């Protein structure tokens, strides 16, 4: 009986190891694919591997566990250099993927139910839609062309939608991630067996105009 139990335990451990290895390989491959699209990347924190806490960072009671960069220098160091990215993820294969916004793209971040409704509406009305990701089962992320630093910046910067992920409690409806913000990208892993996944994966096509999507998303996010 002990031998049978030991064999079952070993098989289970082997399956877990294989699954972890495959996930690490997917993470490293995804980073290289983002770099090929011209999307700068930076390593993010991840769920603690020892199961003692939700985030691998040292902060007690982390407000955004496994969903933030591992360092405050992320804006300066995020890169598309494949050698640098390879070294980062070889050194920390569990690292989630952080994508800075306001450079190549902005991201509209809405509750999942609103995102699904808006996506259905866009498809019915023939509105061009770019990449869309699901952050667990709570949020939908719509990738759009960045507004960057527009000439009329003084008139509408910063609008009330401008935000970083940590402000979700203050602004639970729609959020507009642009300059100085970021999103956590697929195939990042979140606490409690959640993940960031693609609903519509990027394929290198031009990103949609943010203002065309804004009205629909704002309506459904109210």
mmCIF file of C-alpha atoms in Angstrom:
data_model
loop_
_atom_site.group_PDB
_atom_site.id
_atom_site.type_symbol
_atom_site.label_atom_id
_atom_site.label_comp_id
_atom_site.label_asym_id
_atom_site.label_seq_id
_atom_site.Cartn_x
_atom_site.Cartn_y
_atom_site.Cartn_z
ATOM 1 C CA UNK A 1 0.000 0.000 0.000
ATOM 2 C CA UNK A 2 2.824 2.383 0.841
ATOM 3 C CA UNK A 3 4.465 1.681 -2.515
ATOM 4 C CA UNK A 4 1.231 2.437 -4.370
ATOM 5 C CA UNK A 5 0.737 5.668 -2.424
ATOM 6 C CA UNK A 6 4.318 6.705 -3.090
ATOM 7 C CA UNK A 7 3.926 6.039 -6.811
ATOM 8 C CA UNK A 8 0.743 8.096 -6.948
ATOM 9 C CA UNK A 9 2.458 10.920 -5.072
ATOM 10 C CA UNK A 10 5.413 10.807 -7.451
ATOM 11 C CA UNK A 11 3.122 10.843 -10.483
ATOM 12 C CA UNK A 12 1.228 13.833 -9.095
ATOM 13 C CA UNK A 13 4.470 15.660 -8.368
ATOM 14 C CA UNK A 14 5.679 14.864 -11.879
ATOM 15 C CA UNK A 15 2.512 16.258 -13.423
ATOM 16 C CA UNK A 16 2.841 19.437 -11.341
ATOM 17 C CA UNK A 17 6.460 19.805 -12.400
ATOM 18 C CA UNK A 18 5.569 19.296 -16.054
ATOM 19 C CA UNK A 19 2.756 21.838 -15.784
ATOM 20 C CA UNK A 20 5.025 24.384 -14.122
ATOM 21 C CA UNK A 21 7.703 23.887 -16.774
ATOM 22 C CA UNK A 22 5.183 24.330 -19.564
ATOM 23 C CA UNK A 23 3.846 27.510 -17.955
ATOM 24 C CA UNK A 24 7.350 28.932 -17.628
ATOM 25 C CA UNK A 25 8.044 28.145 -21.269
ATOM 26 C CA UNK A 26 4.789 29.847 -22.311
ATOM 27 C CA UNK A 27 5.708 32.928 -20.288
ATOM 28 C CA UNK A 28 9.157 33.229 -21.852
ATOM 29 C CA UNK A 29 7.744 32.646 -25.340
ATOM 30 C CA UNK A 30 5.007 35.250 -24.820
ATOM 31 C CA UNK A 31 7.558 37.887 -23.841
ATOM 32 C CA UNK A 32 9.474 37.271 -27.064
ATOM 33 C CA UNK A 33 6.238 37.522 -29.069
ATOM 34 C CA UNK A 34 5.384 40.843 -27.439
ATOM 35 C CA UNK A 35 8.871 42.124 -28.231
ATOM 36 C CA UNK A 36 8.361 41.126 -31.884
ATOM 37 C CA UNK A 37 5.207 43.287 -31.890
ATOM 38 C CA UNK A 38 7.249 46.200 -30.539
ATOM 39 C CA UNK A 39 5.593 46.010 -27.097
ATOM 40 C CA UNK A 40 8.066 46.731 -24.270
ATOM 41 C CA UNK A 41 7.926 44.255 -21.375
ATOM 42 C CA UNK A 42 9.036 44.169 -17.772
ATOM 43 C CA UNK A 43 8.938 41.375 -15.152
ATOM 44 C CA UNK A 44 6.069 41.456 -12.690
ATOM 45 C CA UNK A 45 5.469 39.851 -9.338
ATOM 46 C CA UNK A 46 3.644 36.518 -9.204
ATOM 47 C CA UNK A 47 1.814 34.387 -6.641
ATOM 48 C CA UNK A 48 4.232 33.192 -3.970
ATOM 49 C CA UNK A 49 5.389 29.683 -4.822
ATOM 50 C CA UNK A 50 5.460 28.557 -1.188
ATOM 51 C CA UNK A 51 1.719 29.170 -0.798
ATOM 52 C CA UNK A 52 2.162 31.453 2.210
ATOM 53 C CA UNK A 53 0.931 34.650 0.559
ATOM 54 C CA UNK A 54 -0.764 35.906 -2.584
ATOM 55 C CA UNK A 55 2.188 37.915 -3.928
ATOM 56 C CA UNK A 56 5.882 37.254 -4.284
ATOM 57 C CA UNK A 57 6.772 40.816 -3.235
ATOM 58 C CA UNK A 58 7.888 41.701 0.291
ATOM 59 C CA UNK A 59 4.945 43.997 0.999
ATOM 60 C CA UNK A 60 2.595 42.745 3.709
ATOM 61 C CA UNK A 61 -1.000 42.994 2.520
ATOM 62 C CA UNK A 62 -0.038 43.818 -1.073
ATOM 63 C CA UNK A 63 -2.985 45.765 -2.594
ATOM 64 C CA UNK A 64 -2.535 44.244 -6.073
ATOM 65 C CA UNK A 65 -1.029 40.780 -5.510
ATOM 66 C CA UNK A 66 0.842 39.321 -8.475
ATOM 67 C CA UNK A 67 -0.333 42.242 -10.619
ATOM 68 C CA UNK A 68 2.414 44.855 -10.419
ATOM 69 C CA UNK A 69 6.037 45.345 -11.585
ATOM 70 C CA UNK A 70 8.760 43.895 -9.434
ATOM 71 C CA UNK A 71 10.620 47.215 -9.292
ATOM 72 C CA UNK A 72 9.845 50.929 -9.339
ATOM 73 C CA UNK A 73 12.201 51.399 -12.279
ATOM 74 C CA UNK A 74 9.876 49.534 -14.657
ATOM 75 C CA UNK A 75 9.127 52.618 -16.766
ATOM 76 C CA UNK A 76 12.792 53.218 -17.495
ATOM 77 C CA UNK A 77 13.834 49.595 -17.950
ATOM 78 C CA UNK A 78 10.908 48.062 -19.896
ATOM 79 C CA UNK A 79 12.316 46.946 -23.228
ATOM 80 C CA UNK A 80 11.871 44.995 -26.446
ATOM 81 C CA UNK A 81 15.483 43.822 -26.437
ATOM 82 C CA UNK A 82 15.213 40.049 -26.734
ATOM 83 C CA UNK A 83 18.533 39.352 -25.017
ATOM 84 C CA UNK A 84 17.590 41.427 -21.988
ATOM 85 C CA UNK A 85 14.155 39.828 -21.815
ATOM 86 C CA UNK A 86 15.703 36.382 -22.118
ATOM 87 C CA UNK A 87 18.027 37.069 -19.194
ATOM 88 C CA UNK A 88 15.224 38.457 -17.040
ATOM 89 C CA UNK A 89 12.929 35.481 -17.512
ATOM 90 C CA UNK A 90 15.762 32.966 -17.283
ATOM 91 C CA UNK A 91 16.580 34.477 -13.885
ATOM 92 C CA UNK A 92 12.939 34.580 -12.770
ATOM 93 C CA UNK A 93 10.876 32.178 -14.911
ATOM 94 C CA UNK A 94 7.840 32.630 -12.645
ATOM 95 C CA UNK A 95 7.687 36.381 -13.331
ATOM 96 C CA UNK A 96 4.444 37.708 -14.714
ATOM 97 C CA UNK A 97 4.478 39.997 -17.758
ATOM 98 C CA UNK A 98 3.975 43.735 -17.298
ATOM 99 C CA UNK A 99 3.274 45.863 -20.385
ATOM 100 C CA UNK A 100 3.655 49.658 -20.065
ATOM 101 C CA UNK A 101 0.820 51.630 -21.632
ATOM 102 C CA UNK A 102 0.919 55.008 -23.353
ATOM 103 C CA UNK A 103 3.787 53.983 -25.629
ATOM 104 C CA UNK A 104 2.556 51.611 -28.330
ATOM 105 C CA UNK A 105 -0.985 51.220 -27.032
ATOM 106 C CA UNK A 106 -3.450 52.347 -24.386
ATOM 107 C CA UNK A 107 -5.820 49.960 -22.628
ATOM 108 C CA UNK A 108 -9.466 50.408 -21.667
ATOM 109 C CA UNK A 109 -10.059 48.370 -18.512
ATOM 110 C CA UNK A 110 -13.696 47.544 -17.701
ATOM 111 C CA UNK A 111 -15.650 45.067 -15.564
ATOM 112 C CA UNK A 112 -15.869 41.691 -17.292
ATOM 113 C CA UNK A 113 -19.655 41.729 -17.746
ATOM 114 C CA UNK A 114 -19.489 45.164 -19.360
ATOM 115 C CA UNK A 115 -16.582 44.062 -21.517
ATOM 116 C CA UNK A 116 -18.419 41.013 -22.823
ATOM 117 C CA UNK A 117 -21.509 43.079 -23.615
ATOM 118 C CA UNK A 118 -19.451 45.759 -25.347
ATOM 119 C CA UNK A 119 -17.516 43.195 -27.374
ATOM 120 C CA UNK A 120 -20.759 41.585 -28.570
ATOM 121 C CA UNK A 121 -22.096 45.007 -29.547
ATOM 122 C CA UNK A 122 -18.915 45.951 -31.415
ATOM 123 C CA UNK A 123 -19.001 42.726 -33.379
ATOM 124 C CA UNK A 124 -22.686 43.213 -34.269
ATOM 125 C CA UNK A 125 -22.089 46.796 -35.399
ATOM 126 C CA UNK A 126 -18.878 46.040 -37.240
ATOM 127 C CA UNK A 127 -16.721 48.250 -35.024
ATOM 128 C CA UNK A 128 -13.037 47.311 -35.439
ATOM 129 C CA UNK A 129 -11.757 45.623 -32.273
ATOM 130 C CA UNK A 130 -8.139 44.990 -31.401
ATOM 131 C CA UNK A 131 -6.672 42.617 -28.836
ATOM 132 C CA UNK A 132 -8.833 41.913 -25.793
ATOM 133 C CA UNK A 133 -7.635 40.163 -22.633
ATOM 134 C CA UNK A 134 -9.456 38.884 -19.557
ATOM 135 C CA UNK A 135 -7.920 39.629 -16.150
ATOM 136 C CA UNK A 136 -9.253 36.657 -14.236
ATOM 137 C CA UNK A 137 -13.036 36.718 -14.330
ATOM 138 C CA UNK A 138 -13.200 40.318 -13.084
ATOM 139 C CA UNK A 139 -11.938 42.634 -15.844
ATOM 140 C CA UNK A 140 -11.677 42.928 -19.633
ATOM 141 C CA UNK A 141 -8.750 44.801 -21.194
ATOM 142 C CA UNK A 142 -9.267 46.416 -24.623
ATOM 143 C CA UNK A 143 -6.010 47.350 -26.387
ATOM 144 C CA UNK A 144 -6.292 50.481 -28.541
ATOM 145 C CA UNK A 145 -3.964 52.908 -30.306
ATOM 146 C CA UNK A 146 -2.252 55.153 -27.801
ATOM 147 C CA UNK A 147 -3.184 58.781 -27.488
ATOM 148 C CA UNK A 148 0.413 59.393 -26.370
ATOM 149 C CA UNK A 149 0.887 63.086 -25.570
ATOM 150 C CA UNK A 150 -1.723 64.869 -27.723
ATOM 151 C CA UNK A 151 -1.374 68.526 -28.734
ATOM 152 C CA UNK A 152 -4.497 69.377 -26.737
ATOM 153 C CA UNK A 153 -3.098 67.685 -23.646
ATOM 154 C CA UNK A 154 -3.811 70.669 -21.422
ATOM 155 C CA UNK A 155 -7.513 70.408 -22.223
ATOM 156 C CA UNK A 156 -8.031 66.769 -21.315
ATOM 157 C CA UNK A 157 -4.945 65.496 -19.486
ATOM 158 C CA UNK A 158 -5.406 64.037 -17.017
ATOM 159 C CA UNK A 159 -8.960 62.914 -17.601
ATOM 160 C CA UNK A 160 -10.780 61.129 -14.787
ATOM 161 C CA UNK A 161 -10.202 57.777 -16.471
ATOM 162 C CA UNK A 162 -6.417 57.995 -16.334
ATOM 163 C CA UNK A 163 -5.263 55.524 -13.755
ATOM 164 C CA UNK A 164 -2.821 52.916 -12.581
ATOM 165 C CA UNK A 165 -3.991 49.431 -11.550
ATOM 166 C CA UNK A 166 -3.728 50.113 -7.830
ATOM 167 C CA UNK A 167 -6.672 52.543 -7.983
ATOM 168 C CA UNK A 168 -9.296 49.910 -8.774
ATOM 169 C CA UNK A 169 -10.991 50.424 -5.410
ATOM 170 C CA UNK A 170 -11.399 54.137 -6.154
ATOM 171 C CA UNK A 171 -12.520 53.692 -9.763
ATOM 172 C CA UNK A 172 -14.124 50.250 -10.215
ATOM 173 C CA UNK A 173 -15.877 51.109 -13.498
ATOM 174 C CA UNK A 174 -13.980 51.978 -16.648
ATOM 175 C CA UNK A 175 -10.290 52.842 -16.415
ATOM 176 C CA UNK A 176 -8.032 54.184 -19.156
ATOM 177 C CA UNK A 177 -4.452 52.993 -18.869
ATOM 178 C CA UNK A 178 -2.254 55.394 -20.779
ATOM 179 C CA UNK A 179 0.997 57.193 -20.058
ATOM 180 C CA UNK A 180 2.682 56.177 -16.773
ATOM 181 C CA UNK A 181 0.437 53.133 -16.331
ATOM 182 C CA UNK A 182 0.635 49.439 -17.202
ATOM 183 C CA UNK A 183 -1.315 46.211 -17.485
ATOM 184 C CA UNK A 184 -0.461 42.611 -16.635
ATOM 185 C CA UNK A 185 -0.550 40.533 -19.802
ATOM 186 C CA UNK A 186 -1.249 36.894 -20.722
ATOM 187 C CA UNK A 187 -0.210 34.283 -19.758
ATOM 188 C CA UNK A 188 0.410 35.831 -16.332
ATOM 189 C CA UNK A 189 -0.834 33.878 -13.317
ATOM 190 C CA UNK A 190 -2.926 35.468 -10.570
ATOM 191 C CA UNK A 191 -3.700 34.285 -7.031
ATOM 192 C CA UNK A 192 -6.447 31.729 -6.356
ATOM 193 C CA UNK A 193 -6.001 29.797 -9.627
ATOM 194 C CA UNK A 194 -6.810 32.809 -11.809
ATOM 195 C CA UNK A 195 -4.918 34.003 -14.852
ATOM 196 C CA UNK A 196 -4.729 36.683 -17.524
ATOM 197 C CA UNK A 197 -5.839 35.206 -20.845
ATOM 198 C CA UNK A 198 -6.506 36.391 -24.371
ATOM 199 C CA UNK A 199 -10.100 36.722 -25.537
ATOM 200 C CA UNK A 200 -8.846 38.117 -28.851
ATOM 201 C CA UNK A 201 -5.094 37.662 -29.260
ATOM 202 C CA UNK A 202 -2.916 40.270 -31.010
ATOM 203 C CA UNK A 203 -1.901 39.526 -34.606
ATOM 204 C CA UNK A 204 0.090 42.601 -35.532
ATOM 205 C CA UNK A 205 -2.847 44.432 -37.131
ATOM 206 C CA UNK A 206 -3.224 48.203 -36.535
ATOM 207 C CA UNK A 207 -4.849 48.959 -33.193
ATOM 208 C CA UNK A 208 -8.295 50.583 -33.215
ATOM 209 C CA UNK A 209 -8.978 54.262 -32.581
ATOM 210 C CA UNK A 210 -9.630 54.639 -28.828
ATOM 211 C CA UNK A 211 -12.359 57.228 -29.273
ATOM 212 C CA UNK A 212 -14.447 54.854 -31.404
ATOM 213 C CA UNK A 213 -14.426 52.275 -28.615
ATOM 214 C CA UNK A 214 -14.717 54.736 -25.763
ATOM 215 C CA UNK A 215 -18.380 55.586 -26.259
ATOM 216 C CA UNK A 216 -19.490 51.938 -26.395
ATOM 217 C CA UNK A 217 -17.348 50.881 -23.455
ATOM 218 C CA UNK A 218 -18.419 53.860 -21.354
ATOM 219 C CA UNK A 219 -22.091 53.061 -22.005
ATOM 220 C CA UNK A 220 -21.722 49.440 -20.962
ATOM 221 C CA UNK A 221 -19.489 50.199 -17.978
ATOM 222 C CA UNK A 222 -21.983 52.586 -16.347
#
